[in-house]
Structures are given as C-alpha cells and as structure tokens.
Short mmCIF file of C-alpha atoms in Angstrom, two decimals:
data_model
loop_
_atom_site.label_atom_id
_atom_site.label_comp_id
_atom_site.label_asym_id
_atom_site.label_seq_id
_atom_site.Cartn_x
_atom_site.Cartn_y
_atom_site.Cartn_z
CA MET A 1 -6.52 -24.83 -1.83
CA LYS A 2 -6.34 -22.25 -4.52
CA GLU A 3 -4.28 -19.19 -3.81
CA TYR A 4 -5.89 -15.98 -2.95
CA ASN A 5 -4.53 -12.19 -2.80
CA LEU A 6 -4.96 -11.47 1.07
CA GLU A 7 -3.58 -8.21 0.87
CA GLY A 8 -7.15 -6.33 1.17
CA PHE A 9 -7.88 -8.82 4.38
CA GLU A 10 -4.70 -8.22 6.12
CA ARG A 11 -5.28 -4.33 5.73
CA GLY A 12 -8.48 -4.93 7.17
CA LEU A 13 -7.39 -6.93 10.05
CA PHE A 14 -4.32 -4.24 10.64
CA GLU A 15 -7.02 -1.26 10.81
CA LEU A 16 -9.23 -3.45 13.18
CA GLY A 17 -6.18 -4.38 15.34
CA ILE A 18 -6.07 -8.11 14.64
CA THR A 19 -3.37 -10.37 14.08
CA LEU A 20 -4.08 -13.93 12.78
CA SER A 21 -1.82 -17.12 12.54
CA GLU A 22 -1.14 -18.40 9.36
CA GLU A 23 -3.53 -21.43 10.49
CA GLN A 24 -6.30 -18.72 11.21
CA LYS A 25 -5.85 -17.14 7.79
CA THR A 26 -6.18 -20.67 6.18
CA GLN A 27 -9.12 -21.29 8.01
CA PHE A 28 -10.79 -18.25 6.56
CA LEU A 29 -9.78 -19.49 3.44
CA GLN A 30 -11.19 -22.72 3.79
CA TYR A 31 -14.52 -21.14 5.08
CA TYR A 32 -14.54 -19.05 2.17
CA GLU A 33 -14.18 -22.06 -0.29
CA LEU A 34 -17.05 -24.00 1.69
CA LEU A 35 -18.98 -21.05 1.43
CA VAL A 36 -19.15 -20.92 -2.11
CA GLU A 37 -18.91 -24.44 -2.73
CA TRP A 38 -22.26 -24.83 -0.40
CA ASN A 39 -23.89 -21.83 -1.80
CA SER A 40 -24.67 -23.46 -5.44
CA PHE A 41 -26.96 -25.89 -3.39
CA MET A 42 -28.65 -23.46 -0.70
CA ASN A 43 -28.26 -20.27 -1.74
CA LEU A 44 -26.59 -18.93 1.20
CA THR A 45 -25.14 -15.64 0.05
CA ALA A 46 -25.68 -13.37 -2.82
CA ILE A 47 -22.07 -12.37 -2.37
CA THR A 48 -19.33 -14.81 -3.58
CA GLU A 49 -16.68 -13.00 -4.90
CA PHE A 50 -13.74 -13.10 -2.81
CA ASP A 51 -12.85 -9.55 -2.18
CA GLN A 52 -16.36 -8.72 -1.51
CA VAL A 53 -16.74 -11.73 0.94
CA ILE A 54 -13.59 -10.30 2.67
CA THR A 55 -15.11 -7.11 3.35
CA LYS A 56 -18.83 -7.53 3.49
CA HIS A 57 -18.83 -10.81 5.39
CA PHE A 58 -15.36 -11.45 7.10
CA LEU A 59 -14.34 -7.89 7.96
CA ASP A 60 -17.80 -6.85 9.12
CA SER A 61 -17.99 -9.54 11.21
CA LEU A 62 -14.93 -9.03 13.06
CA SER A 63 -15.82 -5.28 13.10
CA LEU A 64 -17.38 -5.90 16.63
CA VAL A 65 -13.92 -5.44 18.17
CA LYS A 66 -14.73 -1.64 17.61
CA VAL A 67 -17.19 -1.74 20.22
CA CYS A 68 -16.62 -4.85 22.34
CA ASP A 69 -13.34 -6.26 23.59
CA VAL A 70 -14.23 -9.85 21.97
CA ALA A 71 -11.11 -11.36 23.62
CA GLN A 72 -12.37 -11.17 27.07
CA ALA A 73 -15.99 -11.55 26.43
CA GLY A 74 -16.09 -14.98 27.06
CA ARG A 75 -18.98 -15.78 25.34
CA ILE A 76 -20.79 -14.40 22.26
CA LEU A 77 -24.46 -15.01 21.48
CA ASP A 78 -24.72 -15.05 17.40
CA VAL A 79 -27.94 -13.97 15.74
CA GLY A 80 -26.74 -14.11 12.54
CA THR A 81 -27.79 -14.66 8.93
CA GLY A 82 -27.76 -18.70 9.05
CA ALA A 83 -24.66 -18.51 6.70
CA GLY A 84 -22.40 -18.48 9.61
CA PHE A 85 -21.76 -14.54 10.04
CA PRO A 86 -20.61 -13.20 12.22
CA GLY A 87 -20.06 -16.16 14.31
CA ILE A 88 -17.79 -18.25 12.49
CA PRO A 89 -15.28 -15.40 11.67
CA LEU A 90 -15.38 -14.34 15.38
CA LYS A 91 -14.59 -17.97 16.50
CA ILE A 92 -11.82 -18.24 13.70
CA ALA A 93 -10.11 -15.00 14.77
CA PHE A 94 -10.87 -15.57 18.83
CA PRO A 95 -11.04 -19.40 19.42
CA GLU A 96 -10.73 -18.88 23.05
CA VAL A 97 -14.38 -17.19 22.49
CA GLU A 98 -17.55 -19.23 23.02
CA VAL A 99 -19.75 -18.61 20.18
CA VAL A 100 -23.66 -19.64 20.81
#
C-alpha cells in the first residue's frame, strides 16, 4: 500500500473527538485505494484526490458524531450515495454499530 500523509485526517478526527486504532486507519486507506481503483470503472465519485476524499467523504461521513452518539446508537440506517458514504466510514470508525 502507498504511504499517505494522515496529518489532516488525524486533525479532523481530533476535532470530531474520534480516536482510531492503526488498524482502523489502515482500513480507511484501503477503502480509499479501492474507491479510486473502482471509480475508473463505475464513476463512483468526482472526488478522488486523497486530501479531498479525507475531508469531503471520510470526515463528512463521520461528522454525524456532532449530533448523535454513534457509538451508543446500536444501528444506523445508511441512505447514502452508493459509493459507501456515510455507511462504510461509520462502520470502520464504529465497528460495534450495525450499519444497514
């Protein structure tokens, strides 16, 4: 896997009050790489530049924590875009929560 600068991601996570393990950070990077790979076949998103995906897809998806105690939710309904937002980022960050 390619190396990425996670400073902006980690700053955004801190601002949201979210702590991720190294494994979870790796899962986000794997998701990013799959998104970019499959985007060339399926046009999943117009946003593919790493820093923009972090800000406009990953952190925006996780911003639900500002209005809801996601960790205590138990179950979240994802009615997102089809590219996996916000469901996949929420599931990576909160693996104990069922995302349907």
